[in-house]
PDB file of C-alpha atoms and ligand atoms in Angstrom:
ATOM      1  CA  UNK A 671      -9.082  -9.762  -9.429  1.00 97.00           C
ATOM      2  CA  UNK A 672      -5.952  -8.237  -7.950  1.00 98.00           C
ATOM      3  CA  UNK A 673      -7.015  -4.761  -5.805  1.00 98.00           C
ATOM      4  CA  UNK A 674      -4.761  -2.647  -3.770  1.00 98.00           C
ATOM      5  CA  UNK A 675      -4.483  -0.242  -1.261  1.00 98.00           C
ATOM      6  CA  UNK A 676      -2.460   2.678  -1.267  1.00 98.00           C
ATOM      7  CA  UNK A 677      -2.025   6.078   1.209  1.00 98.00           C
ATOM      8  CA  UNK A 678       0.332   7.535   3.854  1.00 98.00           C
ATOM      9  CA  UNK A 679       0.513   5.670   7.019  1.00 95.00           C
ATOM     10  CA  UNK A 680      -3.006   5.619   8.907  1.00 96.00           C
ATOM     11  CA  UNK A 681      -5.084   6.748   5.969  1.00 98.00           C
ATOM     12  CA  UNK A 682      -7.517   4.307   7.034  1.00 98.00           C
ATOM     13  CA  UNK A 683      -6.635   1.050   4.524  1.00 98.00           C
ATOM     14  CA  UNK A 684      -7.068  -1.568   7.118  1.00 98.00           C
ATOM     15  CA  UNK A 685     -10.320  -0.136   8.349  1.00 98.00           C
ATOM     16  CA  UNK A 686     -11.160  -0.231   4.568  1.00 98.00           C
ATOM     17  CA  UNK A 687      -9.792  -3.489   3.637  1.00 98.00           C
ATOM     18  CA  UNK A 688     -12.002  -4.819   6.728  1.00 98.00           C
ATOM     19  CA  UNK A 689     -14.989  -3.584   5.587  1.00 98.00           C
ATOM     20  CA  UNK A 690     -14.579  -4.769   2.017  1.00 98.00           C
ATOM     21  CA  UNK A 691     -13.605  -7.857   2.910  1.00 98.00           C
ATOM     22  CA  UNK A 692     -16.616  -8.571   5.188  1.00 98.00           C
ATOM     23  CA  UNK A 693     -18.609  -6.719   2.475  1.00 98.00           C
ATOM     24  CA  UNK A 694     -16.981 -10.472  -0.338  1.00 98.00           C
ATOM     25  CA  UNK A 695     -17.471 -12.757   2.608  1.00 98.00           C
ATOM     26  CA  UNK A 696     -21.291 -11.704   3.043  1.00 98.00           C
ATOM     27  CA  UNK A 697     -21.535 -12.238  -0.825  1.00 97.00           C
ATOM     28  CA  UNK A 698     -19.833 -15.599  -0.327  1.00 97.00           C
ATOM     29  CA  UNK A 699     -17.144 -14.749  -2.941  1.00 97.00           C
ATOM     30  CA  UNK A 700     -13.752 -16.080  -2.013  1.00 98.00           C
ATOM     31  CA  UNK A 701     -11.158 -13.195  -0.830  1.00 98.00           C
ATOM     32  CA  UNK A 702      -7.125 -13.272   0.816  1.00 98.00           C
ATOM     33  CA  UNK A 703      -6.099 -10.303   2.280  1.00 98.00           C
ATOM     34  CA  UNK A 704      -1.740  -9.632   2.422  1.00 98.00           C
ATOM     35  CA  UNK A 705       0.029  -6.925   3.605  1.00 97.00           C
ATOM     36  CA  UNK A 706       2.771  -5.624   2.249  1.00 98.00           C
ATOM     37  CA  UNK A 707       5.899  -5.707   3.247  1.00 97.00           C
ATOM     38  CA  UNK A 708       5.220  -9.131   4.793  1.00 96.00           C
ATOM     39  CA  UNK A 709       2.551 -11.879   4.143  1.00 95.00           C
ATOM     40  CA  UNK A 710       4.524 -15.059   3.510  1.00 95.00           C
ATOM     41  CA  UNK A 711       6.961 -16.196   6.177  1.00 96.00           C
ATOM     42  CA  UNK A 712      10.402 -14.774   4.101  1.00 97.00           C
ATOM     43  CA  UNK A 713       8.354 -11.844   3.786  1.00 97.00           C
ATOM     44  CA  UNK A 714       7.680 -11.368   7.092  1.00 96.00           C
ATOM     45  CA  UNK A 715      11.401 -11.720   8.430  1.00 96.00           C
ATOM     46  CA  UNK A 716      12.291  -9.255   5.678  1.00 96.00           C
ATOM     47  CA  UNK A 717       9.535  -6.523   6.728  1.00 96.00           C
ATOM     48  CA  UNK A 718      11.306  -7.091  10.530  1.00 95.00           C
ATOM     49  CA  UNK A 719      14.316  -5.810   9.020  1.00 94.00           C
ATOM     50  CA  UNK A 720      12.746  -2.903   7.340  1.00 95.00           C
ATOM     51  CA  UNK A 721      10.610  -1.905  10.091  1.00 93.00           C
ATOM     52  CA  UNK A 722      11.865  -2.673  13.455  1.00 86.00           C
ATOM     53  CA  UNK A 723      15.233  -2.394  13.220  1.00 73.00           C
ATOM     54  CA  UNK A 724      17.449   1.143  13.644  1.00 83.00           C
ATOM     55  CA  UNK A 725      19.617  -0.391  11.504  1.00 86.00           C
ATOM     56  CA  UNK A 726      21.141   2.678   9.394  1.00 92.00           C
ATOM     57  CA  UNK A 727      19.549   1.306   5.768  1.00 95.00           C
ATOM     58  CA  UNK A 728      20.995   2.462   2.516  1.00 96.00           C
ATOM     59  CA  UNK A 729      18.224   4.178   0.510  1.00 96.00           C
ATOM     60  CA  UNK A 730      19.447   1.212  -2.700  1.00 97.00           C
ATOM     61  CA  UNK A 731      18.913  -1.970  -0.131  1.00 97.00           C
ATOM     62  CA  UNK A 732      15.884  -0.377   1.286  1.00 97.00           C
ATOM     63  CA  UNK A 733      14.415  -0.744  -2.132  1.00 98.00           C
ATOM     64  CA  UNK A 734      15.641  -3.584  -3.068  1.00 98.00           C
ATOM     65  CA  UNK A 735      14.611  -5.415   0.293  1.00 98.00           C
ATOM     66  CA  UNK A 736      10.927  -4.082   0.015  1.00 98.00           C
ATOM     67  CA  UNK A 737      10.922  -5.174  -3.628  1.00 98.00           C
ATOM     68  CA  UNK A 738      12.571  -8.982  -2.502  1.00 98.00           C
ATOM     69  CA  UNK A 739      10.092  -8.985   0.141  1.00 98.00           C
ATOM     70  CA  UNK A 740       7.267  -8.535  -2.654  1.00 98.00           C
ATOM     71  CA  UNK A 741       8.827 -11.069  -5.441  1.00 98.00           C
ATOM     72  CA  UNK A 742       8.582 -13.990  -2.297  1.00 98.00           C
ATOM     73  CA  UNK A 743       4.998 -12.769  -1.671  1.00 98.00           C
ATOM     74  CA  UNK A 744       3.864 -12.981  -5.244  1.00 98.00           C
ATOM     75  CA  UNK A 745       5.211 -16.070  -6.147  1.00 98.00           C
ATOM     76  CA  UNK A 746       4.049 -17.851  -3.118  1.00 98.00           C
ATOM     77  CA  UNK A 747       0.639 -16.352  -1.871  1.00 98.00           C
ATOM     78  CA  UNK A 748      -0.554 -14.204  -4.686  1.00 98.00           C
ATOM     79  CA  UNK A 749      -0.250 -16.010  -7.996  1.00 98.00           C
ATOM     80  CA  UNK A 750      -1.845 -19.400  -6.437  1.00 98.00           C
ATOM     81  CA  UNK A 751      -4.667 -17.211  -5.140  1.00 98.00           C
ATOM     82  CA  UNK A 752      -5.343 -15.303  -8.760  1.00 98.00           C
ATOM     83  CA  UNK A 753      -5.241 -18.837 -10.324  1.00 98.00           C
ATOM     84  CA  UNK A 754      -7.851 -20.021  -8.440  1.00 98.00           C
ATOM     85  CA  UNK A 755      -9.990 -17.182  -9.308  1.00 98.00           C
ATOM     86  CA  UNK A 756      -9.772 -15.685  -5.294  1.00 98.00           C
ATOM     87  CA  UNK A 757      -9.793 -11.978  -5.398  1.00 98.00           C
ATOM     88  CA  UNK A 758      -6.515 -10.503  -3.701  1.00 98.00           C
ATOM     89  CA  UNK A 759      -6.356  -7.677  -1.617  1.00 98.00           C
ATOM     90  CA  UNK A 760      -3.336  -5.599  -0.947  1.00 98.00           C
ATOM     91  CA  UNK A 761      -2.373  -3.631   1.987  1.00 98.00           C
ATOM     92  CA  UNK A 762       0.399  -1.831   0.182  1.00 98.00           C
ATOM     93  CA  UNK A 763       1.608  -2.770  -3.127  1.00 98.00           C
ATOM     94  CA  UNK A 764       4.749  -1.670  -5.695  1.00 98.00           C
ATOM     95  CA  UNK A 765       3.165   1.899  -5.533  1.00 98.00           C
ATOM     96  CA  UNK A 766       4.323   2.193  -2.232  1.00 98.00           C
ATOM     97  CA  UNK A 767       7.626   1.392  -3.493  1.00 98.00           C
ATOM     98  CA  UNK A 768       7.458   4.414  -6.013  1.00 98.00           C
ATOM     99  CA  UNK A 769       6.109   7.177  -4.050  1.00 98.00           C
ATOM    100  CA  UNK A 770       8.185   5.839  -0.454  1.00 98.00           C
ATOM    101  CA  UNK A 771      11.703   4.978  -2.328  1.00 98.00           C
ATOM    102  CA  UNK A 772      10.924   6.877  -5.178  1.00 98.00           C
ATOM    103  CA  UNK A 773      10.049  10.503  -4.326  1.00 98.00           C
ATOM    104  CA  UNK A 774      10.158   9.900  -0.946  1.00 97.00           C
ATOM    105  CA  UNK A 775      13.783   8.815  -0.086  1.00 97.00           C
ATOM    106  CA  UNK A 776      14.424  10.194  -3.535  1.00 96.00           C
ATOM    107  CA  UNK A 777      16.520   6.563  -3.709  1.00 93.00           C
ATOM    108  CA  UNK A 778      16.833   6.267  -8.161  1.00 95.00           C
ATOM    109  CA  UNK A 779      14.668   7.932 -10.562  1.00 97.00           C
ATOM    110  CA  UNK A 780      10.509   6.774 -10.757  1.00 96.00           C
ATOM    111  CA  UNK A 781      11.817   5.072 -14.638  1.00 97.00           C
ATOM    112  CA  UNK A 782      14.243   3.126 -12.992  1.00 98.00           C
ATOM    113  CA  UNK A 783      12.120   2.535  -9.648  1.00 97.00           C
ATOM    114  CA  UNK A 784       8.768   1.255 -12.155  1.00 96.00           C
ATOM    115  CA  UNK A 785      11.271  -1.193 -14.142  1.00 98.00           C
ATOM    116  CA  UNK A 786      11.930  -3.287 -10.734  1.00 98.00           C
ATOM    117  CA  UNK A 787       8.429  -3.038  -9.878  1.00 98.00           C
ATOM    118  CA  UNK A 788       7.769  -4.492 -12.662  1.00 98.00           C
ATOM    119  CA  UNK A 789      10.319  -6.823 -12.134  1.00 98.00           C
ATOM    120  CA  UNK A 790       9.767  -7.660  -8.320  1.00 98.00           C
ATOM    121  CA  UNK A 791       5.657  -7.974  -8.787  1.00 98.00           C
ATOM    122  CA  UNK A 792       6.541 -10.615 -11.276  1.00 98.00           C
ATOM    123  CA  UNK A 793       5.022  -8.938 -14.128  1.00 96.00           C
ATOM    124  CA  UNK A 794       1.422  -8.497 -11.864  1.00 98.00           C
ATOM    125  CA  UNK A 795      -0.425  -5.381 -11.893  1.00 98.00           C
ATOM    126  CA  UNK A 796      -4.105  -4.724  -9.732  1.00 98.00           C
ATOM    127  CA  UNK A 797      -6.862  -4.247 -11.688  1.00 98.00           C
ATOM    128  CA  UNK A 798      -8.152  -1.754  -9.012  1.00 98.00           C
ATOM    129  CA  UNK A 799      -6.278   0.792  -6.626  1.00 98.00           C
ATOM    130  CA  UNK A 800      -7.845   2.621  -3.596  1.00 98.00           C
ATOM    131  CA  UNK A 801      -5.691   5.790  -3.151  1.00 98.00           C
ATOM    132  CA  UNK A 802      -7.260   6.985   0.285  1.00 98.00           C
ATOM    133  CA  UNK A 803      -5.187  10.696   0.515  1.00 98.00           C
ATOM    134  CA  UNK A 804      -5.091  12.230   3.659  1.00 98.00           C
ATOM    135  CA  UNK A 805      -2.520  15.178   4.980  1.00 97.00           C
ATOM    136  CA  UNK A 806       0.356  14.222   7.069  1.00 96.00           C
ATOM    137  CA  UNK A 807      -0.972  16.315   9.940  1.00 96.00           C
ATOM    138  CA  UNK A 808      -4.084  13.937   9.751  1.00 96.00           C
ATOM    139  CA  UNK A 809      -1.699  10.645   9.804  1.00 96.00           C
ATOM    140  CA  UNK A 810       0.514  11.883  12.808  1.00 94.00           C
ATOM    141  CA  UNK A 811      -3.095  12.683  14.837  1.00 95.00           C
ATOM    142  CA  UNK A 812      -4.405   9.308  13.735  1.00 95.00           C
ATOM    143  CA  UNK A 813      -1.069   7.462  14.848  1.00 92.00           C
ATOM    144  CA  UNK A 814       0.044   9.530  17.687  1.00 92.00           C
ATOM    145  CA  UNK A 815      -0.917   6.361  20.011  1.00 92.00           C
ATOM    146  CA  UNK A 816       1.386   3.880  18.122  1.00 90.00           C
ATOM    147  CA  UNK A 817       4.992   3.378  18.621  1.00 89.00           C
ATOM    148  CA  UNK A 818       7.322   5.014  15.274  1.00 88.00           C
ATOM    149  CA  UNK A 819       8.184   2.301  12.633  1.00 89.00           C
ATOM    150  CA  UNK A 820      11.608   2.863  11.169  1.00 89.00           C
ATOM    151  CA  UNK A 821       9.747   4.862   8.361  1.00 88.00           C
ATOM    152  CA  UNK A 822       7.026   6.904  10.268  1.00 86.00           C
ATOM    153  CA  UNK A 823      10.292   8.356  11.976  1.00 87.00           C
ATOM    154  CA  UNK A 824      11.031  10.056   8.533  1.00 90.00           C
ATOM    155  CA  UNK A 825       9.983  13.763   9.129  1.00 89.00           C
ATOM    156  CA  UNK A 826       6.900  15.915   7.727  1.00 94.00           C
ATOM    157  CA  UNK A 827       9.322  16.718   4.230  1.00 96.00           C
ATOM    158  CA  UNK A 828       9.936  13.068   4.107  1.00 96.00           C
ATOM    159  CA  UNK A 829       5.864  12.131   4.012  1.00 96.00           C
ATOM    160  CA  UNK A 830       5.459  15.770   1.982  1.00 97.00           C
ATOM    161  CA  UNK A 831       7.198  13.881  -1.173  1.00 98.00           C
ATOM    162  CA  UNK A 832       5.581  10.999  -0.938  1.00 98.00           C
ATOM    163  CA  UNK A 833       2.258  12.700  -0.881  1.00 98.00           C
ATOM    164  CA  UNK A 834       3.372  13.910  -4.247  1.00 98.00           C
ATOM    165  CA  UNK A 835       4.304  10.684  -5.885  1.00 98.00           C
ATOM    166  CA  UNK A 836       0.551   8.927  -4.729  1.00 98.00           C
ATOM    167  CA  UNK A 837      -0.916  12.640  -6.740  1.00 98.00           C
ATOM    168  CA  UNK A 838       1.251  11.492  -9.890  1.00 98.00           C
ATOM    169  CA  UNK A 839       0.699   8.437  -9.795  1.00 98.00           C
ATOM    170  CA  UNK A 840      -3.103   9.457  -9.297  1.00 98.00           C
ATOM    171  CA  UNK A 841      -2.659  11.790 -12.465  1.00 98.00           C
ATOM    172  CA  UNK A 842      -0.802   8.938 -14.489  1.00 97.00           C
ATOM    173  CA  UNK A 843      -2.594   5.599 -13.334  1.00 98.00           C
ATOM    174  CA  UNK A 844      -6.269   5.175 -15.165  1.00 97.00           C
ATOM    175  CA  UNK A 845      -6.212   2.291 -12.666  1.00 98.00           C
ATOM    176  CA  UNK A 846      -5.877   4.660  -9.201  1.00 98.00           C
ATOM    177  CA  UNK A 847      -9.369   5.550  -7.453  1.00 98.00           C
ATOM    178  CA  UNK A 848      -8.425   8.907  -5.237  1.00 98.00           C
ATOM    179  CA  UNK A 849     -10.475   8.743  -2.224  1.00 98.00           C
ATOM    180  CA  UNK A 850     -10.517  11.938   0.146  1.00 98.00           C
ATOM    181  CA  UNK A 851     -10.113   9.459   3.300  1.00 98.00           C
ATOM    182  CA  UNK A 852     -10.880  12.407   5.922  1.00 97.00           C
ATOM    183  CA  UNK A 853     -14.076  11.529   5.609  1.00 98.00           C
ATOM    184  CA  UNK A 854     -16.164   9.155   7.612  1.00 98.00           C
ATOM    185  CA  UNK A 855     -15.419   5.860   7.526  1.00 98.00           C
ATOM    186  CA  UNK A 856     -18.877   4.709   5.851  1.00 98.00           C
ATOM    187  CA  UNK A 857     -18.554   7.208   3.185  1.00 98.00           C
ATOM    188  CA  UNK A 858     -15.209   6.051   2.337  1.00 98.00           C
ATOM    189  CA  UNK A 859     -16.667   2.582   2.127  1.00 98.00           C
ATOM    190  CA  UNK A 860     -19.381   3.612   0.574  1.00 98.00           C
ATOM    191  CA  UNK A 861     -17.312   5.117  -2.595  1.00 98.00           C
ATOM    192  CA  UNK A 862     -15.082   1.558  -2.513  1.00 98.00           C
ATOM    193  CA  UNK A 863     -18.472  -0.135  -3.400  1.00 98.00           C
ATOM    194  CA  UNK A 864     -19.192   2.051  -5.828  1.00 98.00           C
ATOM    195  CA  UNK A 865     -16.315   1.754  -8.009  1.00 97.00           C
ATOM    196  CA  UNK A 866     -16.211  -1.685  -7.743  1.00 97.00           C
ATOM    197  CA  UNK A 867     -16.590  -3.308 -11.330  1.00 92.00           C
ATOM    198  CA  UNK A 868     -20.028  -5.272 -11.395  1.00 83.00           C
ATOM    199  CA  UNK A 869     -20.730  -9.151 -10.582  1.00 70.00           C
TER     200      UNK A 869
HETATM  201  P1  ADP B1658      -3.699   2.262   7.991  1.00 75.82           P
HETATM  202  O1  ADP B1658      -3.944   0.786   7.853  1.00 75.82           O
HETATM  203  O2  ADP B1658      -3.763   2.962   6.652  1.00 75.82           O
HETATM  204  O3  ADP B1658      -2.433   2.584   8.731  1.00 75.82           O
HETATM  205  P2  ADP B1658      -5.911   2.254   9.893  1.00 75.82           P
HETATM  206  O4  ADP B1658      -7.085   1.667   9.180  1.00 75.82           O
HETATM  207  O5  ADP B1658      -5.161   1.378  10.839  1.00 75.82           O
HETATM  208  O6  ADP B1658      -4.900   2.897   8.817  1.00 75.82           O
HETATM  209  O7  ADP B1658      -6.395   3.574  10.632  1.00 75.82           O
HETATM  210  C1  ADP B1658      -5.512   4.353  11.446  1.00 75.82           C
HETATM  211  C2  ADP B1658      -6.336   4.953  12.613  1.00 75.82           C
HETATM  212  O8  ADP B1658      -7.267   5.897  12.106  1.00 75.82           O
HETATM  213  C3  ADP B1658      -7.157   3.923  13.393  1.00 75.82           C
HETATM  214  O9  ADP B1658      -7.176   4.290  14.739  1.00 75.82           O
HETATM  215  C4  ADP B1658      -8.540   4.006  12.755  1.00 75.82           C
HETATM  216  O10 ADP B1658      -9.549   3.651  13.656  1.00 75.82           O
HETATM  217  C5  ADP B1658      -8.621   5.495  12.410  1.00 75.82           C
HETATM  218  N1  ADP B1658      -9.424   5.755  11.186  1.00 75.82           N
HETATM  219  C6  ADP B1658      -9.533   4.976  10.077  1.00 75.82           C
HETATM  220  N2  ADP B1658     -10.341   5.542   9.171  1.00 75.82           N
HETATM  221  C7  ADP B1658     -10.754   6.736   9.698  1.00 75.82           C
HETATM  222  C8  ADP B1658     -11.611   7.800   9.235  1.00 75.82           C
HETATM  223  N3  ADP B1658     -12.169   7.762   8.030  1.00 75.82           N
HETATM  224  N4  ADP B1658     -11.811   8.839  10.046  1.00 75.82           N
HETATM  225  C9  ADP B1658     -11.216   8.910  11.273  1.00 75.82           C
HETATM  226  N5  ADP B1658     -10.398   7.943  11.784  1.00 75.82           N
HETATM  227  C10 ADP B1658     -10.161   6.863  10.989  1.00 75.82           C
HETATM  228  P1  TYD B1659       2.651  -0.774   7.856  1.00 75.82           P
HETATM  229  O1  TYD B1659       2.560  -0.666   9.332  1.00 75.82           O
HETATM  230  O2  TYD B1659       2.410  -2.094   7.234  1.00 75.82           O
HETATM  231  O3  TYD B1659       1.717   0.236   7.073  1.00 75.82           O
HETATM  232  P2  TYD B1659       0.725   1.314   7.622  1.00 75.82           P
HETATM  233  O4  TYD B1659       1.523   2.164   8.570  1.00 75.82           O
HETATM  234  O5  TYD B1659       0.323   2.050   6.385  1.00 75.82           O
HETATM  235  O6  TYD B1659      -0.412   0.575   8.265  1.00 75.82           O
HETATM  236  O7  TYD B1659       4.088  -0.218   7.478  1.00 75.82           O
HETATM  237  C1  TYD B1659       4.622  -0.335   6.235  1.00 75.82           C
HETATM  238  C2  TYD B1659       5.602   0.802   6.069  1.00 75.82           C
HETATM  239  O8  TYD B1659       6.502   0.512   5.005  1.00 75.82           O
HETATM  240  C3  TYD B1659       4.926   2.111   5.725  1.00 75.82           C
HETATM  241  O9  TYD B1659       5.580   3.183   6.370  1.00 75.82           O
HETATM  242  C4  TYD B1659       5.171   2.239   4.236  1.00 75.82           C
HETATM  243  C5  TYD B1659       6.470   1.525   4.036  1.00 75.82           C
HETATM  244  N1  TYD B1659       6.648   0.934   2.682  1.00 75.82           N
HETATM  245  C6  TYD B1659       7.639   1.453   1.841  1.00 75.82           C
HETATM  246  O10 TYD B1659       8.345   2.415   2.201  1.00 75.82           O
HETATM  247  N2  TYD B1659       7.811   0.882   0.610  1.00 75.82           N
HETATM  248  C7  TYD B1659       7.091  -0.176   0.177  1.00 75.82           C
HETATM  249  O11 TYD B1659       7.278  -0.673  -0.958  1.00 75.82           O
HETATM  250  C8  TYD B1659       6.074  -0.713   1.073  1.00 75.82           C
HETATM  251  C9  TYD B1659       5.244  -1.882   0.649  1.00 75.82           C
HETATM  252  C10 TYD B1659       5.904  -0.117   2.313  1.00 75.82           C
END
């Protein structure tokens, strides 16, 4: 079972991934957590790139970077964990490519940005996707102590957009659970166990 995690930066999905995680352990079912971009060691160096650097980054490579950095992670982490029956979880996955590159830095149309998802995840899709949706004045407050990634420097109109693409691709994904994550953190939880399919 592949499930992902999707939001604006400090929605809450590593608090949530946590949780859920302990949540498999305690059941004794076998569970591998990645993040996204990063996760395998090509990954990683790639996500440096993306992330750290003030490198001035064409909107085309940034996409194409994030979606490299994916294609290493699925071949070498992800697939050997689905065929041994582990369930995956995913900090980030190719909807973050589509709402971030896609309506975000408004880099090629969503067709074309789906068709090298689709190529870069290696034809994988989750069965399961946590959209937690909070505003972007509730991400700054929840971030304010951390140092600015290269993208969390992208203004409020920047983070506006990709609020919209995570709403259509909550409208157009049967797949996408929308979670109001300005809630409490146990309630949130709470609603991840709840749509969880049974057994
Ligand atoms: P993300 O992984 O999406 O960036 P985190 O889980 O790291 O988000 O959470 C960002 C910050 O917000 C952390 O300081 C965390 O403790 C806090 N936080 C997480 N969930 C909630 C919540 N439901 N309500 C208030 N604060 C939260
Ligand atoms: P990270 O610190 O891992 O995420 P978060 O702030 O949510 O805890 O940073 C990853 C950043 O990269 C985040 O700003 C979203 C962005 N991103 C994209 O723009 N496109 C992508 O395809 C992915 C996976 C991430």
């Amino acid at each position: 079972m592949l499930i992902s995690f999707e939001g604006i930066d400090g929605c809450g999905k590593s608090t949530q991934i946590q949780l859920l995680k302990d949540y498999f352990d305690k059941k004794g079912k076998q569970v591998v957590v990645f993040r996204e971009p990063g996760g395998s060691a090509i990954s990683e160096q790639i996500r440096s790139i993306l992330l750290s650097s003030d490198a001035d980054i064409h909107p085309v490579s940034e996409l194409l970077l994030f979606s490299a950095a994916r294609a290493q992670l699925i071949s070498e982490k992800v697939e050997p964990a689905l065929k041994e029956s582990k369930i995956v979880i995913l900090d980030r996955f190719y909807d973050s490519t589509t709402a971030y590159q896609g309506f975000g830095r408004e880099s090629v149309p969503t067709e074309k940005i789906q068709a090298i998802n689709a190529i870069a995840s290696l034809g994988n899709t989750p069965d399961l996707t946590f959209y937690l949706k909070i505003s972007w004045e509730e991400s700054k407050k929840r971030t304010a102590h951390l140092e600015e990634d290269r993208m969390e420097k992208a203004g409020k109109d920047f983070f506006e957009r990709v609020i919209s693409g995570y709403d259509f691709l909550s409208k157009s994904e049967e797949r996408f659970i929308e979670i109001d994550a300005s809630q409490s953190i146990n309630a949130i939880h709470e609603t991840i166990l709840m749509n969880l399919p049974q057994g």
